[in-house]
Short mmCIF file of C-alpha atoms and ligand atoms in Angstrom, two decimals:
data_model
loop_
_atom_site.label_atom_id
_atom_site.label_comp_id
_atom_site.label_asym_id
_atom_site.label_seq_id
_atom_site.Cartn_x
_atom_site.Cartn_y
_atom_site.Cartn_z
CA UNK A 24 39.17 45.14 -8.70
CA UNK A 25 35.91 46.79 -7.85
CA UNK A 26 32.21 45.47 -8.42
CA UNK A 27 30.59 47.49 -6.27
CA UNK A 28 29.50 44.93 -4.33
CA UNK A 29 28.78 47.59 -1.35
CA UNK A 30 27.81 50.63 -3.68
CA UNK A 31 25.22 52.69 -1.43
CA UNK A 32 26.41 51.09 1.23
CA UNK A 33 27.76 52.65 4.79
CA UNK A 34 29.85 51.24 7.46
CA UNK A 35 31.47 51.56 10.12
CA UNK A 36 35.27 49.84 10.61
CA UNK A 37 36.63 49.46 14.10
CA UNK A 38 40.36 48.84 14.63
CA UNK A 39 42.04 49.97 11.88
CA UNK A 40 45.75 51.46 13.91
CA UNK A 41 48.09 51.27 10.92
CA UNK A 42 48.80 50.17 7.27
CA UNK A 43 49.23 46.29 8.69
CA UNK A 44 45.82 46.30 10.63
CA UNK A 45 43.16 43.76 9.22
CA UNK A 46 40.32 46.34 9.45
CA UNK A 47 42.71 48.78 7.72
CA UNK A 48 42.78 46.58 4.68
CA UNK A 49 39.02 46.18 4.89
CA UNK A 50 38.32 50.09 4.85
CA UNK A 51 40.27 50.01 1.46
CA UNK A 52 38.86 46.77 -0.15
CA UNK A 53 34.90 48.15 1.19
CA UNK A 54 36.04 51.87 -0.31
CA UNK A 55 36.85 50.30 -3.67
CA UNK A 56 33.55 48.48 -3.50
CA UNK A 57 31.80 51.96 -3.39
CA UNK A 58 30.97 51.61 0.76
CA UNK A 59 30.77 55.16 2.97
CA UNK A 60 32.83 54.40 5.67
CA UNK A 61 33.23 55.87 9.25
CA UNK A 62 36.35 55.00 10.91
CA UNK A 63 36.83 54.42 15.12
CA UNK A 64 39.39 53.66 17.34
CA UNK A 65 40.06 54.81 20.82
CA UNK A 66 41.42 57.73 21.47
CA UNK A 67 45.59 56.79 22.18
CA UNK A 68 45.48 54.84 19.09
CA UNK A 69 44.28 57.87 17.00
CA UNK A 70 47.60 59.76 18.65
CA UNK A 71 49.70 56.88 18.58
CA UNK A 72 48.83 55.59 14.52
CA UNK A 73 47.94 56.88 11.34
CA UNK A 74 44.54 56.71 10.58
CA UNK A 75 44.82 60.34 9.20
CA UNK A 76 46.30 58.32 6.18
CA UNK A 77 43.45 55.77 5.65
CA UNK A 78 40.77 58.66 6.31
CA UNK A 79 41.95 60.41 3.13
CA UNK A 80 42.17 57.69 1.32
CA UNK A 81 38.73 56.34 1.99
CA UNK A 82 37.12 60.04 2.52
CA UNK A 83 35.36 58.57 5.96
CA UNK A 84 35.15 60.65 9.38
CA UNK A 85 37.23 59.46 12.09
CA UNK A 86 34.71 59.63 15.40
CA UNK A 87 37.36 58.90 18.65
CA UNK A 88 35.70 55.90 20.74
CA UNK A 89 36.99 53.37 23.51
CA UNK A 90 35.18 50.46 23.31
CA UNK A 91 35.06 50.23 26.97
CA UNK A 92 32.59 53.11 27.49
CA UNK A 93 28.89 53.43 27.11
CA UNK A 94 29.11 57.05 26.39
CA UNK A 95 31.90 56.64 23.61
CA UNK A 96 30.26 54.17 22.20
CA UNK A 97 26.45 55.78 22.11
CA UNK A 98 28.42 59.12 20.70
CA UNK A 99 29.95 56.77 17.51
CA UNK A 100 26.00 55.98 16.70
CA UNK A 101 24.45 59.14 17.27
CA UNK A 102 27.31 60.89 15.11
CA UNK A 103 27.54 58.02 12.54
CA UNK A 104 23.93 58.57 11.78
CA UNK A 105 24.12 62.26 11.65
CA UNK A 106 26.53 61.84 9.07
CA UNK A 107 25.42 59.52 6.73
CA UNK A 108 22.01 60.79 7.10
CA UNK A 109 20.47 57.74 8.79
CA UNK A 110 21.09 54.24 9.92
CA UNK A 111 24.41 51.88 8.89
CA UNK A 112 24.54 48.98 6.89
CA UNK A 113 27.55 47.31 8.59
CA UNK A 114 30.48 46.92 11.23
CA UNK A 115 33.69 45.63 10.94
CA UNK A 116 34.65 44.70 15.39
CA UNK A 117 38.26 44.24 14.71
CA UNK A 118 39.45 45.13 17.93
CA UNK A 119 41.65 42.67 20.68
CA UNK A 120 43.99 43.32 23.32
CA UNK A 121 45.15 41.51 26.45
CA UNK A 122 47.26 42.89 28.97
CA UNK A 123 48.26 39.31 30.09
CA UNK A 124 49.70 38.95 26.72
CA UNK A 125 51.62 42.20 26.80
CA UNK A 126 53.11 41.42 30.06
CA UNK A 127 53.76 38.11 29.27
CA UNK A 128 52.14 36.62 32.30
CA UNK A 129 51.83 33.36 32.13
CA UNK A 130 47.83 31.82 31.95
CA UNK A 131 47.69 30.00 35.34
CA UNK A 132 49.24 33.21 36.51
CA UNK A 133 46.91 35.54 35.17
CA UNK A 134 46.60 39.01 37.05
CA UNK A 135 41.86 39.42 36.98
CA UNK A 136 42.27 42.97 36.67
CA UNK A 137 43.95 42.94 33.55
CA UNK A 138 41.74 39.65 32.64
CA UNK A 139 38.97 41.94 33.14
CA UNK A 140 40.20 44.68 30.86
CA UNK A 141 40.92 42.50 27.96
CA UNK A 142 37.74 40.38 28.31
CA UNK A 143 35.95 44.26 28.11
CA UNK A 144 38.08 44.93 24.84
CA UNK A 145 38.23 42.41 23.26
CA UNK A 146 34.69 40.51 23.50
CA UNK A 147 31.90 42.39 25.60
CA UNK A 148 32.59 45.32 23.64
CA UNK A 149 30.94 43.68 20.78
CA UNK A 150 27.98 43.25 23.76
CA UNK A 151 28.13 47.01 24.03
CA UNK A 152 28.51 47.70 20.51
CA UNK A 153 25.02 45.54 19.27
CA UNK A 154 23.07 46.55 22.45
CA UNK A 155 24.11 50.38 21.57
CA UNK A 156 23.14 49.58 17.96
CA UNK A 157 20.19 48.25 18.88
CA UNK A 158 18.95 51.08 21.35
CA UNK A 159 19.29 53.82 18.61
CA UNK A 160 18.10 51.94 15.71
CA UNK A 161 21.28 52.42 14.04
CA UNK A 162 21.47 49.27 11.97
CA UNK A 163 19.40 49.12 8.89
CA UNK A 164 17.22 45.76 8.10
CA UNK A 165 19.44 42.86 6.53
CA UNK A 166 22.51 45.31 7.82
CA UNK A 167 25.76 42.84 8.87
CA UNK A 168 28.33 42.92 11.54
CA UNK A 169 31.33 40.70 11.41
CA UNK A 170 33.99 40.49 14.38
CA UNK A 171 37.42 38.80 14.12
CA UNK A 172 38.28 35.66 16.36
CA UNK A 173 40.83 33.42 16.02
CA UNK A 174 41.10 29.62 16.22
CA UNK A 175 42.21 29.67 20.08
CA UNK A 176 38.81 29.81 20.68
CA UNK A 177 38.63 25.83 19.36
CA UNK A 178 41.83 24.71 20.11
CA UNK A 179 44.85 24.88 22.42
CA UNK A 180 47.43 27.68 22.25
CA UNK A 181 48.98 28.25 25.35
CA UNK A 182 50.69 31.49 24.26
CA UNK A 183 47.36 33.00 23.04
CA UNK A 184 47.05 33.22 26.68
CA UNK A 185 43.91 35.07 28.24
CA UNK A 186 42.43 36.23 24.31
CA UNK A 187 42.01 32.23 23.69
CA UNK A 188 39.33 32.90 26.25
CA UNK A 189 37.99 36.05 25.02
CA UNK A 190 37.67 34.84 21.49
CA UNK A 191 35.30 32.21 22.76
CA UNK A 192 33.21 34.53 24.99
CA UNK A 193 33.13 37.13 21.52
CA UNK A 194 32.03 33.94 19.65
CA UNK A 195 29.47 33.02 21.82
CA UNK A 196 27.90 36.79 21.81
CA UNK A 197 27.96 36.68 17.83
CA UNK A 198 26.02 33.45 18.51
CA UNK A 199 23.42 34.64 21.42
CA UNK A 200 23.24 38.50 19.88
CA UNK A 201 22.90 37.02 16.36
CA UNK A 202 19.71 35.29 17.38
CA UNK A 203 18.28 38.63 18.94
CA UNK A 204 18.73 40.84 16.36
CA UNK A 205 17.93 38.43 13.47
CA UNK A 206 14.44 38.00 14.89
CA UNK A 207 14.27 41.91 16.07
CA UNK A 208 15.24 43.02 12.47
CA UNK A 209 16.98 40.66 10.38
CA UNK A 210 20.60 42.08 10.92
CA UNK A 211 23.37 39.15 10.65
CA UNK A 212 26.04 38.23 12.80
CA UNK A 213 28.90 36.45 12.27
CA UNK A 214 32.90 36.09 13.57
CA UNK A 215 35.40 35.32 11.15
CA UNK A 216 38.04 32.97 12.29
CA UNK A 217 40.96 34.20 11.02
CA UNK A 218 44.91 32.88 9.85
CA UNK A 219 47.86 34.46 12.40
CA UNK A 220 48.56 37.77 10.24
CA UNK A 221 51.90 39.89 10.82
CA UNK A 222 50.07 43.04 12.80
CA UNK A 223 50.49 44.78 16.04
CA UNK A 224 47.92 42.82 17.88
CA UNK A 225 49.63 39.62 16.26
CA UNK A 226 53.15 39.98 16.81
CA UNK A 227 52.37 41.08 20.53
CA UNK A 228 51.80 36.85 20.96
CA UNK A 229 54.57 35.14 22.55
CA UNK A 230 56.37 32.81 19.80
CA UNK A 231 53.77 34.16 17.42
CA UNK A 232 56.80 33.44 14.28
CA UNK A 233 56.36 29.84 15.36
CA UNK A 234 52.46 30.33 14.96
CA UNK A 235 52.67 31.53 11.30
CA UNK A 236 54.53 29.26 10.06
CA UNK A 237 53.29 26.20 11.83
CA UNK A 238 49.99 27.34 10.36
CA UNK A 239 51.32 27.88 6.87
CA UNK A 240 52.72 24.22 6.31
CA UNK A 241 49.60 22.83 7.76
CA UNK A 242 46.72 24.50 5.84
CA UNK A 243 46.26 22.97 2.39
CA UNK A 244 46.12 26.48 0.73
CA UNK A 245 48.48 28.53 3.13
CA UNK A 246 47.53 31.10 5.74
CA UNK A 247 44.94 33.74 4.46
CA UNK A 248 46.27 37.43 4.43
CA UNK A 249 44.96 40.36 5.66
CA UNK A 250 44.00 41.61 2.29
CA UNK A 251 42.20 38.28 1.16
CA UNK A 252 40.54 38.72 4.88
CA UNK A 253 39.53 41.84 3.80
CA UNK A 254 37.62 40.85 1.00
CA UNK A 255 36.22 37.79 2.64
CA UNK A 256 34.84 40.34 5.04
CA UNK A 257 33.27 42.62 2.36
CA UNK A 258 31.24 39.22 0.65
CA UNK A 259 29.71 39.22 4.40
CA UNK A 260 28.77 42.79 4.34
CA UNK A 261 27.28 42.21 0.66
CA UNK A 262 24.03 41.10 -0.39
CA UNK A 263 25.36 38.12 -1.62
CA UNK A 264 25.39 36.71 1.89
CA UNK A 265 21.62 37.19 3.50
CA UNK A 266 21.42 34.62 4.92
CA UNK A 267 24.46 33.57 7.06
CA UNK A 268 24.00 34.54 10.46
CA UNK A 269 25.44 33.58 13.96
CA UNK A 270 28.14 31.29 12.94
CA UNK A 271 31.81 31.45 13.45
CA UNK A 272 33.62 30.94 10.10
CA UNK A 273 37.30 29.87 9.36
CA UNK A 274 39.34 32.04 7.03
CA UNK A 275 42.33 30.43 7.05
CA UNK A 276 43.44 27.79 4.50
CA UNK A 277 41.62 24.75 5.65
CA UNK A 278 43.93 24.98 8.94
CA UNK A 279 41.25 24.31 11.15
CA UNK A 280 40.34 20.90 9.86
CA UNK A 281 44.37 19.57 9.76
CA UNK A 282 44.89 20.18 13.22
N1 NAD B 544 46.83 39.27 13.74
C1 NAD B 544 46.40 38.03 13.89
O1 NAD B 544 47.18 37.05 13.83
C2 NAD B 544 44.94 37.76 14.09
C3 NAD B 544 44.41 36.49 13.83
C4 NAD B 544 43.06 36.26 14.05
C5 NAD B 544 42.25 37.29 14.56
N2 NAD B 544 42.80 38.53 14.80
C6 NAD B 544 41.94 39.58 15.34
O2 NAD B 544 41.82 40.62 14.40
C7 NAD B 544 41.43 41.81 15.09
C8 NAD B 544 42.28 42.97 14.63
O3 NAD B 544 43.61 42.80 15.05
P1 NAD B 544 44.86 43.09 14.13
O4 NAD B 544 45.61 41.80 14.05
O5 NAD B 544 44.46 43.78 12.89
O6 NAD B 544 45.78 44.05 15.07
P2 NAD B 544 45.76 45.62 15.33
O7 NAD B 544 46.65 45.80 16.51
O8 NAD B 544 46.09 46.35 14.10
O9 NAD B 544 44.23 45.93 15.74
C9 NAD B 544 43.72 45.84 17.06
C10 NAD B 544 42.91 47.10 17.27
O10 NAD B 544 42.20 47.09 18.52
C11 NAD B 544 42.11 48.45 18.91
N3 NAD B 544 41.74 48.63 20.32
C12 NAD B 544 42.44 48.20 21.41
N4 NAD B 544 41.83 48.65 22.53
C13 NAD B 544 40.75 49.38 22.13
C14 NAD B 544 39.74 50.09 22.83
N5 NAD B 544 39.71 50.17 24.18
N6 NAD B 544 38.77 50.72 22.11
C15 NAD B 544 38.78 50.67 20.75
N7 NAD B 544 39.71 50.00 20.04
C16 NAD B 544 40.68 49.36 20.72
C17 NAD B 544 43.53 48.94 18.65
O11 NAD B 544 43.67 50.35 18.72
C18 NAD B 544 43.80 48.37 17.28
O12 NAD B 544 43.38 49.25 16.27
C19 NAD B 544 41.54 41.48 16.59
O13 NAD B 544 40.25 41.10 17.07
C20 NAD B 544 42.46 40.30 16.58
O14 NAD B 544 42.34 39.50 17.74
C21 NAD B 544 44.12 38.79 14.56
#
């Protein structure tokens, strides 16, 4: 169903690796509401998934960047805005990935180096994406930015390992960056909090089965999809939605509340 709620609209969507990704299914659900999109991930994910698919579906450039580095990250703006002939609208930050987790090293064992490359990926890069932003003008007044987080930032999962941390710190930098670029030029800010959802990122969780369906019998309306994220995400990048800024909102059946 498409109201155009993003027609003249342009964005750009982090994260999307495959067909299951979350931002995947937000490229299609902001394409059918008439967005432009640019799509990003770092360069072994472009070789590794199939983004090729979801470019010529949507009709958006795919501009290589690791989140990690300045330089990739300064090269997304300046050739965003080339493209769509001048500033963006909004971002999708749907990016996470702890090596902790991958290893499955347990959280009073955690190895720093790999704390510190998972706590660059998965919540200063939002740092480096709004300060980049920022620098080049490359968000338009009342543009939004949402970033996904997870409930581990509230609450205790032990298996979430290392990324219940990150979430928090990503949080707390929707929070603190929200407040700097509201009053710099009304942009908005937000994380959504978001149900466990079968993807690559998800299933890398230890026991993460247990997590879905624990979550499903608990929330009142069932865990949230990616697709149903997907639109939640486009009301935030709509007009409809001025005025929420810096806050961290559940998407996820009314779990947060029953546990
Ligand atoms: N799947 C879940 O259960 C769930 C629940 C709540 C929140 N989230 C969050 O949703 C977001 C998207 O995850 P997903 O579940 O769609 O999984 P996914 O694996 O499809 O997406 C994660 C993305 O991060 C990208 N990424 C990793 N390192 C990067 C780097 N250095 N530079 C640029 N991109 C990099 C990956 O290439 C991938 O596209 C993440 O922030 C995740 O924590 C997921």
């Amino acid at each position: 169903m498409s109201n155009n709620l993003l027609k003249g609209k342009k964005g750009i969507i982090f994260g999307a690796l495959d067909e299951n990704s979350i931002a995947w299914k937000t490229a299609l659900a902001c394409h059918a509401q008439g967005a432009e999109l640019v799509l990003t991930n770092a360069p072994i994910a472009l070789r590794m998934g199939t983004i090729n698919k979801l470019a010529e579906i949507t009709g958006a450039p795919v501009i290589p960047a690791d989140v990690t580095s300045n330089e990739d990250v300064e090269n997304l703006f300046t050739k965003s805005m080339e493209h769509f002939g001048g500033g963006v609208d909004f971002i999708l930050h749907s990016i996470g990935m702890s090596i902790n987790v991958r290893k499955g090293i347990h959280y009073t064992e955690n190895n720093y180096e790999f704390t510190h490359k998972g706590l660059d990926i998965s919540a200063l890069s939002l740092h480096r994406v709004l300060a980049t932003a920022m620098k080049l003008d490359a968000i338009n007044e009342w543009g939004s930015v949402v970033a996904l987080s997870y409930i581990a930032a509230q609450r205790i999962f032990p298996d979430y390992n290392d990324m219940a941390d990150n979430k928090a710190y990503l949080e707390s930098i929707a929070r603190n960056f929200g407040y700097q670029y509201g009053i710099k030029k009304n942009v908005r800010i937000n994380t959504v909090s978001q149900s466990p959802t079968r993807t690559t990122a998800g299933s890398g969780v230890k026991g993460f089965d247990g997590f879905v369906s624990y979550a499903e019998k608990m929330s009142p309306l069932g865990n949230a999809t990616a697709e149903q994220c997907a639109d939640y995400c486009v009301t935030l990048f709509s007009d409809l939605t001025k005025m929420v800024t810096m806050q961290n909102l559940f998407h996820d059946g009314g779990y947060f509340h029953r546990r």
